Short mmCIF file of C-alpha atoms and ligand atoms in Angstrom, two decimals:
data_model
loop_
_atom_site.label_atom_id
_atom_site.label_comp_id
_atom_site.label_asym_id
_atom_site.label_seq_id
_atom_site.Cartn_x
_atom_site.Cartn_y
_atom_site.Cartn_z
CA MET A 1 159.56 32.58 76.06
CA ALA A 2 163.35 32.16 75.94
CA SER A 3 165.24 31.57 79.13
CA ASP A 4 166.92 34.62 80.65
CA THR A 5 170.63 34.65 79.85
CA SER A 6 171.54 37.56 82.17
CA ALA A 7 172.12 36.97 85.86
CA THR A 8 169.62 37.95 88.54
CA LEU A 9 170.18 37.96 92.28
CA TRP A 10 166.86 37.26 93.99
CA LYS A 11 167.03 38.57 97.54
CA ASN A 12 165.13 37.86 100.72
CA LEU A 13 163.27 34.71 99.74
CA ARG A 14 161.83 32.33 102.30
CA VAL A 15 162.41 29.16 100.30
CA VAL A 16 160.28 26.22 101.42
CA PRO A 17 162.54 23.14 101.30
CA ALA A 18 161.43 19.63 100.32
CA GLY A 19 160.39 17.81 103.47
CA TRP A 20 159.17 21.01 105.14
CA THR A 21 156.84 20.27 108.06
CA ALA A 22 156.17 23.57 109.86
CA GLY A 23 157.66 26.97 110.59
CA ILE A 24 158.78 29.97 108.60
CA PRO A 25 161.85 29.34 106.42
CA GLU A 26 164.98 31.48 106.89
CA LEU A 27 165.74 34.36 104.51
CA GLN A 28 167.88 33.32 101.56
CA ASP A 29 169.29 34.87 98.42
CA MET A 30 169.49 33.01 95.14
CA ARG A 31 171.53 33.76 92.02
CA VAL A 32 169.98 32.67 88.75
CA GLN A 33 171.80 32.62 85.43
CA GLU A 34 170.83 31.09 82.10
CA GLY A 35 167.71 29.64 83.62
CA ARG A 36 169.48 27.77 86.42
CA ILE A 37 170.22 28.34 90.06
CA ARG A 38 173.94 29.14 90.36
CA TRP A 39 174.20 30.02 94.01
CA MET A 40 172.01 29.94 97.11
CA GLY A 41 172.74 30.93 100.69
CA SER A 42 171.79 33.05 103.66
CA ALA A 43 170.48 36.49 102.80
CA GLY A 44 173.24 39.05 102.37
CA THR A 45 176.08 36.54 101.88
CA ALA A 46 176.19 36.17 98.10
CA PRO A 47 179.61 36.52 96.45
CA THR A 48 179.84 39.37 93.97
CA GLY A 49 177.96 38.53 90.81
CA PRO A 50 178.75 39.20 87.16
CA ALA A 51 178.81 42.80 85.94
CA GLY A 52 175.38 44.10 85.10
CA GLU A 53 173.59 41.62 87.33
CA ASP A 54 169.97 42.45 88.05
CA THR A 55 168.69 42.48 91.61
CA ARG A 56 165.16 41.62 92.69
CA ASP A 57 163.98 41.91 96.29
CA ALA A 58 161.19 39.56 97.38
CA HIS A 59 160.98 41.28 100.79
CA GLY A 60 160.69 38.04 102.73
CA ALA A 61 158.00 36.39 100.64
CA VAL A 62 157.46 32.63 100.82
CA VAL A 63 158.93 30.88 97.74
CA THR A 64 158.31 27.33 96.52
CA PRO A 65 159.52 25.42 93.51
CA GLY A 66 157.19 25.88 90.55
CA LEU A 67 154.20 23.63 91.12
CA ILE A 68 153.87 20.53 88.94
CA ASP A 69 150.51 19.17 87.83
CA CYS A 70 151.55 15.62 86.88
CA HIS A 71 148.16 14.24 85.75
CA THR A 72 145.78 16.24 83.56
CA HIS A 73 143.47 15.73 80.62
CA LEU A 74 143.57 19.43 79.75
CA VAL A 75 142.77 19.11 76.04
CA PHE A 76 139.17 18.17 75.21
CA GLY A 77 136.14 19.52 73.39
CA GLY A 78 133.01 20.78 75.12
CA HIS A 79 132.02 19.98 78.68
CA ARG A 80 129.77 17.53 80.55
CA ALA A 81 127.71 19.77 82.81
CA ALA A 82 124.56 17.88 81.77
CA GLU A 83 126.05 14.63 83.06
CA PHE A 84 126.87 16.35 86.31
CA ALA A 85 123.17 17.13 86.63
CA GLN A 86 122.30 13.48 85.85
CA ARG A 87 124.64 12.31 88.57
CA LEU A 88 123.10 14.75 91.02
CA ALA A 89 119.74 13.21 90.13
CA GLY A 90 121.04 9.76 91.08
CA ALA A 91 122.82 8.20 88.09
CA SER A 92 126.31 6.83 88.80
CA TYR A 93 129.44 7.60 86.75
CA GLU A 94 129.63 3.95 85.67
CA GLU A 95 125.94 3.87 84.64
CA ILE A 96 126.35 6.98 82.52
CA SER A 97 129.46 5.52 80.96
CA ARG A 98 127.79 2.20 80.15
CA ALA A 99 124.86 4.06 78.58
CA GLY A 100 127.19 5.67 76.03
CA GLY A 101 127.87 8.89 77.90
CA GLY A 102 130.96 9.57 79.94
CA ILE A 103 134.32 9.58 78.22
CA VAL A 104 132.74 8.71 74.87
CA SER A 105 130.63 11.87 74.87
CA SER A 106 133.80 13.93 75.22
CA VAL A 107 135.29 11.85 72.39
CA ARG A 108 132.46 12.96 70.09
CA ALA A 109 132.99 16.61 71.01
CA THR A 110 136.78 16.37 70.68
CA ARG A 111 136.67 14.67 67.29
CA ALA A 112 134.31 17.37 66.01
CA GLN A 113 136.64 20.25 66.84
CA SER A 114 139.62 21.65 64.98
CA GLU A 115 143.07 21.90 66.47
CA ASP A 116 142.62 25.65 66.85
CA GLU A 117 139.29 25.27 68.63
CA LEU A 118 140.76 22.74 71.05
CA PHE A 119 143.74 25.00 71.64
CA ILE A 120 141.59 28.00 72.53
CA GLN A 121 139.68 26.05 75.16
CA ALA A 122 142.75 24.33 76.60
CA VAL A 123 144.87 27.46 76.86
CA ARG A 124 142.30 29.03 79.19
CA ARG A 125 142.58 26.04 81.48
CA LEU A 126 146.36 26.12 81.24
CA ASP A 127 146.38 29.81 82.14
CA ALA A 128 144.23 29.09 85.18
CA LEU A 129 146.82 26.55 86.34
CA ARG A 130 149.66 28.99 85.66
CA ALA A 131 147.91 31.71 87.63
CA GLU A 132 148.34 29.48 90.66
CA GLY A 133 152.02 28.82 90.16
CA VAL A 134 152.10 25.74 87.91
CA THR A 135 155.32 25.68 85.83
CA ALA A 136 155.15 22.08 84.55
CA VAL A 137 152.15 20.05 83.47
CA GLU A 138 151.45 16.62 82.09
CA ILE A 139 148.75 16.50 79.41
CA LYS A 140 147.15 13.26 78.26
CA SER A 141 145.44 12.40 75.00
CA GLY A 142 142.54 9.94 75.19
CA TYR A 143 139.49 11.82 73.91
CA GLY A 144 140.35 11.13 70.26
CA LEU A 145 140.60 7.33 70.22
CA ASN A 146 141.63 7.19 66.59
CA LEU A 147 144.93 8.13 65.02
CA GLU A 148 143.88 11.52 63.63
CA ALA A 149 142.07 12.73 66.72
CA GLU A 150 144.73 11.52 69.15
CA ARG A 151 147.34 13.25 66.98
CA LYS A 152 145.26 16.43 67.06
CA MET A 153 145.11 16.37 70.87
CA LEU A 154 148.83 15.74 71.28
CA ARG A 155 149.69 18.47 68.79
CA VAL A 156 147.55 20.88 70.81
CA ALA A 157 149.39 19.80 73.97
CA ARG A 158 152.76 20.48 72.31
CA ARG A 159 151.51 23.87 71.06
CA LEU A 160 150.47 24.82 74.59
CA GLY A 161 154.06 24.31 75.71
CA VAL A 162 155.27 26.67 72.96
CA ALA A 163 152.61 29.32 73.50
CA ARG A 164 153.15 29.66 77.23
CA PRO A 165 156.14 29.74 79.61
CA ILE A 166 155.53 26.28 81.04
CA THR A 167 156.96 22.78 80.60
CA VAL A 168 154.48 20.39 78.96
CA ARG A 169 154.94 16.60 78.99
CA THR A 170 152.58 14.61 76.81
CA THR A 171 151.10 11.21 77.56
CA PHE A 172 149.43 8.98 75.00
CA LEU A 173 146.23 7.58 76.55
CA GLY A 174 144.82 5.84 73.48
CA ALA A 175 143.57 3.11 75.83
CA HIS A 176 141.25 5.43 77.74
CA ALA A 177 137.93 4.00 76.56
CA LEU A 178 136.61 1.79 73.79
CA PRO A 179 135.60 3.96 70.81
CA PRO A 180 132.06 3.19 69.57
CA GLU A 181 133.31 1.86 66.21
CA TYR A 182 135.09 -0.94 68.10
CA ALA A 183 132.08 -1.90 70.26
CA GLY A 184 132.46 -5.54 71.32
CA ARG A 185 135.99 -5.73 69.90
CA PRO A 186 138.28 -4.32 72.61
CA ASP A 187 141.20 -6.54 71.61
CA ASP A 188 141.05 -5.28 68.04
CA TYR A 189 141.16 -1.74 69.37
CA ILE A 190 144.18 -2.56 71.54
CA ASP A 191 145.86 -3.97 68.38
CA GLN A 192 145.22 -0.62 66.72
CA VAL A 193 146.60 1.29 69.72
CA CYS A 194 149.74 -0.85 69.93
CA GLN A 195 150.49 -1.48 66.27
CA VAL A 196 149.33 1.69 64.55
CA MET A 197 148.57 4.66 66.79
CA LEU A 198 151.40 4.54 69.32
CA PRO A 199 154.23 3.83 66.84
CA ALA A 200 153.01 6.57 64.47
CA LEU A 201 152.56 9.21 67.17
CA HIS A 202 155.88 8.27 68.74
CA ASP A 203 157.61 8.67 65.35
CA GLU A 204 156.12 12.14 65.12
CA GLY A 205 157.70 13.06 68.46
CA LEU A 206 154.34 13.61 70.11
CA VAL A 207 154.61 11.13 72.99
CA ASP A 208 156.64 11.38 76.21
CA ALA A 209 154.86 8.56 78.12
CA VAL A 210 152.05 6.03 77.76
CA ASP A 211 149.04 5.58 80.05
CA VAL A 212 146.15 3.07 80.26
CA PHE A 213 142.79 3.21 82.01
CA CYS A 214 142.75 -0.23 83.68
CA GLU A 215 139.22 -0.58 85.00
CA ARG A 216 135.96 -2.48 84.60
CA ILE A 217 134.76 0.31 82.30
CA GLY A 218 138.23 0.65 80.75
CA PHE A 219 140.67 -2.11 79.83
CA THR A 220 141.62 -5.42 81.45
CA LEU A 221 144.96 -6.26 82.98
CA ALA A 222 145.92 -8.33 79.94
CA GLN A 223 145.00 -5.51 77.55
CA SER A 224 146.84 -3.00 79.71
CA GLU A 225 149.94 -5.16 79.63
CA ARG A 226 149.88 -5.27 75.85
CA VAL A 227 149.89 -1.47 75.78
CA PHE A 228 152.79 -1.40 78.23
CA GLN A 229 154.71 -3.83 76.07
CA ALA A 230 154.17 -1.59 73.04
CA ALA A 231 155.44 1.37 75.08
CA VAL A 232 158.55 -0.59 76.05
CA ASP A 233 159.11 -1.39 72.37
CA CYS A 234 159.11 2.37 71.70
CA GLY A 235 161.40 3.03 74.66
CA LEU A 236 158.71 5.06 76.42
CA PRO A 237 157.91 5.09 80.15
CA VAL A 238 154.46 4.05 81.33
CA LYS A 239 151.90 5.08 83.91
CA MET A 240 148.44 3.81 84.76
CA HIS A 241 144.96 4.87 85.90
CA ALA A 242 144.73 2.11 88.51
CA GLU A 243 142.31 0.95 91.20
CA GLN A 244 140.08 4.03 90.83
CA LEU A 245 136.68 2.32 90.91
CA SER A 246 137.67 -1.23 91.83
CA LEU A 247 140.72 -3.33 92.76
CA MET A 248 141.99 -4.79 89.48
CA GLY A 249 145.66 -5.38 90.30
CA GLY A 250 146.71 -2.62 87.93
CA ALA A 251 149.13 -1.01 90.34
CA ALA A 252 151.10 -4.25 90.68
CA LEU A 253 151.26 -4.53 86.89
CA ALA A 254 152.40 -0.91 86.63
CA ALA A 255 155.09 -1.67 89.20
CA ARG A 256 156.31 -4.64 87.15
CA TYR A 257 156.83 -2.23 84.26
CA LYS A 258 158.64 0.27 86.54
CA ALA A 259 155.91 2.80 85.83
CA LEU A 260 156.57 6.47 86.53
CA SER A 261 153.31 6.51 88.47
CA ALA A 262 150.13 4.69 89.35
CA ASP A 263 147.26 7.13 89.64
CA HIS A 264 143.95 7.39 91.58
CA LEU A 265 144.43 4.26 93.78
CA GLU A 266 141.33 4.57 95.99
CA TYR A 267 140.96 0.75 96.01
CA LEU A 268 144.69 -0.08 96.28
CA ASP A 269 145.57 -2.88 98.76
CA GLU A 270 148.74 -3.39 100.78
CA ALA A 271 150.29 -5.81 98.29
CA GLY A 272 149.92 -3.12 95.64
CA VAL A 273 151.46 -0.53 97.95
CA VAL A 274 154.50 -2.76 98.52
CA ALA A 275 154.83 -3.38 94.78
CA LEU A 276 154.85 0.39 94.12
CA ARG A 277 157.47 0.91 96.81
CA ASP A 278 159.74 -1.81 95.44
CA ALA A 279 159.47 -0.42 91.90
CA GLY A 280 160.06 3.22 92.88
CA THR A 281 156.70 4.10 91.30
CA VAL A 282 155.01 7.29 92.52
CA ALA A 283 151.45 7.08 93.88
CA VAL A 284 149.51 9.96 92.32
CA LEU A 285 146.38 10.80 94.30
CA LEU A 286 143.61 12.82 92.69
CA PRO A 287 141.30 14.29 95.33
CA GLY A 288 139.46 16.38 92.73
CA ALA A 289 138.02 13.22 91.15
CA TYR A 290 137.34 11.66 94.55
CA TYR A 291 135.41 14.76 95.54
CA PHE A 292 133.54 15.28 92.27
CA LEU A 293 132.40 11.63 92.10
CA ARG A 294 131.42 11.79 95.79
CA GLU A 295 133.58 8.70 96.26
CA THR A 296 133.68 7.34 99.80
CA GLN A 297 136.54 4.84 99.47
CA LEU A 298 139.63 6.73 100.65
CA PRO A 299 143.00 5.92 99.07
CA PRO A 300 145.30 4.10 101.54
CA VAL A 301 147.33 7.18 102.48
CA ASP A 302 148.54 5.69 105.72
CA LEU A 303 149.78 2.49 104.07
CA LEU A 304 151.56 4.54 101.39
CA ARG A 305 153.15 6.62 104.11
CA ARG A 306 154.19 3.63 106.21
CA HIS A 307 155.78 1.86 103.27
CA GLY A 308 157.52 5.04 102.14
CA VAL A 309 155.86 5.34 98.71
CA PRO A 310 156.28 8.88 97.36
CA ILE A 311 152.85 10.51 97.05
CA ALA A 312 152.09 13.09 94.38
CA LEU A 313 148.90 15.09 93.91
CA ALA A 314 147.42 16.42 90.68
CA THR A 315 144.24 18.03 89.40
CA ASP A 316 143.23 15.22 86.97
CA SER A 317 141.65 18.18 85.17
CA ASN A 318 139.06 16.57 82.86
CA PRO A 319 135.45 17.13 81.80
CA GLY A 320 133.97 14.05 83.46
CA THR A 321 135.37 13.52 86.93
CA SER A 322 137.41 16.59 87.82
CA PRO A 323 136.52 19.83 86.03
CA ASN A 324 139.15 21.49 88.16
CA THR A 325 141.94 23.87 87.22
CA SER A 326 143.10 24.73 90.73
CA LEU A 327 146.08 22.81 92.05
CA LEU A 328 145.88 24.86 95.26
CA MET A 329 142.32 23.60 95.75
CA VAL A 330 143.73 20.08 95.35
CA LEU A 331 146.19 20.81 98.18
CA ASN A 332 143.30 21.82 100.39
CA MET A 333 141.28 18.72 99.42
CA ALA A 334 144.24 16.41 100.06
CA CYS A 335 144.56 17.81 103.57
CA THR A 336 140.86 17.92 104.43
CA LEU A 337 139.65 14.77 102.62
CA PHE A 338 142.76 12.54 102.61
CA ARG A 339 144.24 13.78 105.91
CA MET A 340 147.58 14.58 104.37
CA THR A 341 149.76 17.10 106.17
CA VAL A 342 150.47 20.42 104.48
CA GLY A 343 154.13 19.42 104.17
CA GLU A 344 153.19 16.15 102.48
CA ALA A 345 150.86 18.03 100.14
CA LEU A 346 153.56 20.54 99.17
CA ASP A 347 156.06 17.74 98.43
CA ALA A 348 153.29 16.06 96.45
CA VAL A 349 153.05 18.94 93.95
CA THR A 350 156.80 19.57 93.76
CA VAL A 351 159.47 16.96 94.36
CA HIS A 352 157.25 13.87 94.12
CA ALA A 353 155.26 15.24 91.20
CA ALA A 354 158.57 15.80 89.40
CA LYS A 355 159.37 12.12 89.77
CA ALA A 356 155.96 11.20 88.35
CA LEU A 357 156.47 13.62 85.45
CA GLY A 358 159.67 11.86 84.40
CA CYS A 359 161.33 14.94 82.90
CA PRO A 360 164.96 15.18 84.07
CA GLN A 361 164.95 18.97 83.70
CA VAL A 362 162.12 19.32 86.21
CA THR A 363 163.25 18.45 89.74
CA GLY A 364 160.57 20.09 91.88
CA ARG A 365 163.37 21.42 94.08
CA LEU A 366 165.32 24.64 94.43
CA GLN A 367 168.98 23.74 94.80
CA VAL A 368 172.15 24.87 93.03
CA GLY A 369 172.10 23.35 89.54
CA ASP A 370 168.33 23.04 89.38
CA ARG A 371 166.30 24.88 86.80
CA ALA A 372 165.01 28.18 88.17
CA ASP A 373 161.29 27.39 88.15
CA PHE A 374 159.80 28.98 91.24
CA VAL A 375 156.85 30.89 92.64
CA ILE A 376 156.77 33.92 94.91
CA TRP A 377 153.68 33.79 97.10
CA ASP A 378 151.72 36.47 98.92
CA VAL A 379 151.62 34.50 102.16
CA ASP A 380 153.55 34.60 105.45
CA ASP A 381 153.35 30.90 106.28
CA PRO A 382 153.70 28.04 103.75
CA ALA A 383 150.66 26.39 105.38
CA GLU A 384 148.51 29.15 103.88
CA LEU A 385 149.01 27.56 100.47
CA ALA A 386 146.74 24.69 101.49
CA TYR A 387 144.55 26.75 103.80
CA TRP A 388 142.89 29.53 101.81
CA ILE A 389 140.16 28.55 99.41
CA GLY A 390 139.99 30.86 96.42
CA LEU A 391 142.12 33.75 97.64
CA PRO A 392 144.68 34.68 94.95
CA ARG A 393 148.07 34.04 96.56
CA CYS A 394 150.45 33.94 93.64
CA ARG A 395 152.62 37.06 93.30
CA GLU A 396 155.01 36.00 90.57
CA VAL A 397 155.87 32.88 88.61
CA VAL A 398 159.42 32.34 87.32
CA TRP A 399 160.04 29.71 84.67
CA GLN A 400 163.59 28.95 83.55
CA GLY A 401 164.76 32.08 85.28
CA ALA A 402 162.35 34.42 83.53
CA ALA A 403 159.57 36.11 85.42
CA SER A 404 156.19 36.02 83.72
CA GLY A 405 155.22 39.17 85.63
CA ALA A 406 152.46 39.44 88.17
CA VAL A 407 149.87 36.78 87.54
CA THR A 408 146.55 37.96 88.79
CA GLY A 409 144.17 35.66 86.98
CA PRO A 410 143.72 33.63 83.85
CA ARG A 411 145.06 35.47 80.85
CA HIS A 412 143.78 34.74 77.40
CA SER A 413 145.75 34.34 74.22
N1 DI6 B 501 139.76 8.39 85.08
C1 DI6 B 501 139.31 9.61 85.29
O1 DI6 B 501 139.05 10.10 86.36
C2 DI6 B 501 139.22 10.28 83.99
N2 DI6 B 501 139.74 9.30 83.11
C3 DI6 B 501 140.00 8.23 83.78
O2 DI6 B 501 140.46 7.25 83.23
C4 DI6 B 501 137.80 10.59 83.66
C5 DI6 B 501 137.61 10.89 82.24
C6 DI6 B 501 136.22 11.33 81.89
O3 DI6 B 501 135.22 10.97 82.54
O4 DI6 B 501 136.12 12.07 80.90
FE1 FE B 502 142.81 10.88 84.81
#
């Protein structure tokens, strides 16, 4: 969808600012032209606009920046409901993974499907996110684990951003798991990731950032660093799945490489928190995975807060640990499970998520000059966004100034 080139004056919006803590925002008007916010101020005080300007009245609805889901694995084949049942019967995620299930079972399914088949499944998940106000999303590869299949995933991710009014940023996660054909030879696989896959996919314009799963069941610190070095050689920013199941020191490594974000972080210690702060790296917390794995180790929210590390939240939407396409549900989980405040949770899916996304066009704020990505909500109090579970609350989603119309539920292609 092209951005709207005509001007629109949006009237009577209760715009929730970054850093909001409580209360009902004042009524404001906002002029949008060519996809950007040109003017904002108290309701009824806008200077005269260009001839032919459109007017839209939000009648005092709560408005937030478009939500940003800065960590997803939205493209994959099949599902893992059978593994969910195994875990309910007592098997752990790590046991299933070591027995050849887990990520590798999604790799088999993803390799077996065509680009079109993967697209059809992923677009449903993307539409579910959009129906709850998501206007920018990060999508990782990592269920292909060879050049062709990783390329296929990233091409699907790029196609999603063309097919729908949403900003898509792609992340190459070739180092997500060891593919079966490299069993016992992880360093050879990392060679392949660094010397063949990443440079080729980067040349094809398919990669915006590079991620690594640094974990006992993933890759070591030394292997992770080699991937980061290859990313630096391509001029790409990095991020890391760090300290999810154990404390490996990944967050400190990510900080040394000025990572956009370090993600999961349940086992992060204070030294890691300080390293993130000093590097300006965003801590991305993923309560959907915490919940779905019935994890009991809480991420160090209070330490992150005390050291002033920006906290983002994301769905981690994936078939193994977070089959979740509701960012609003993640807000609720962050408040109930992680004891975040509603204000912290809202910043975590807007302004802080924007920083983790690393796309200069996406600020997660609504100020003059920003891109007009915003959501009009059917709520009276911003706190309702984290409070209701399952009630549709999204009245309208605007991306680059253009309304996508009323979004009432997932729409199919
Ligand atoms: N951590 C996760 O939570 C996902 N990937 C990762 O590195 C899980 C991926 C999966 O189980 O399919
Ligand atoms: Fe993940």
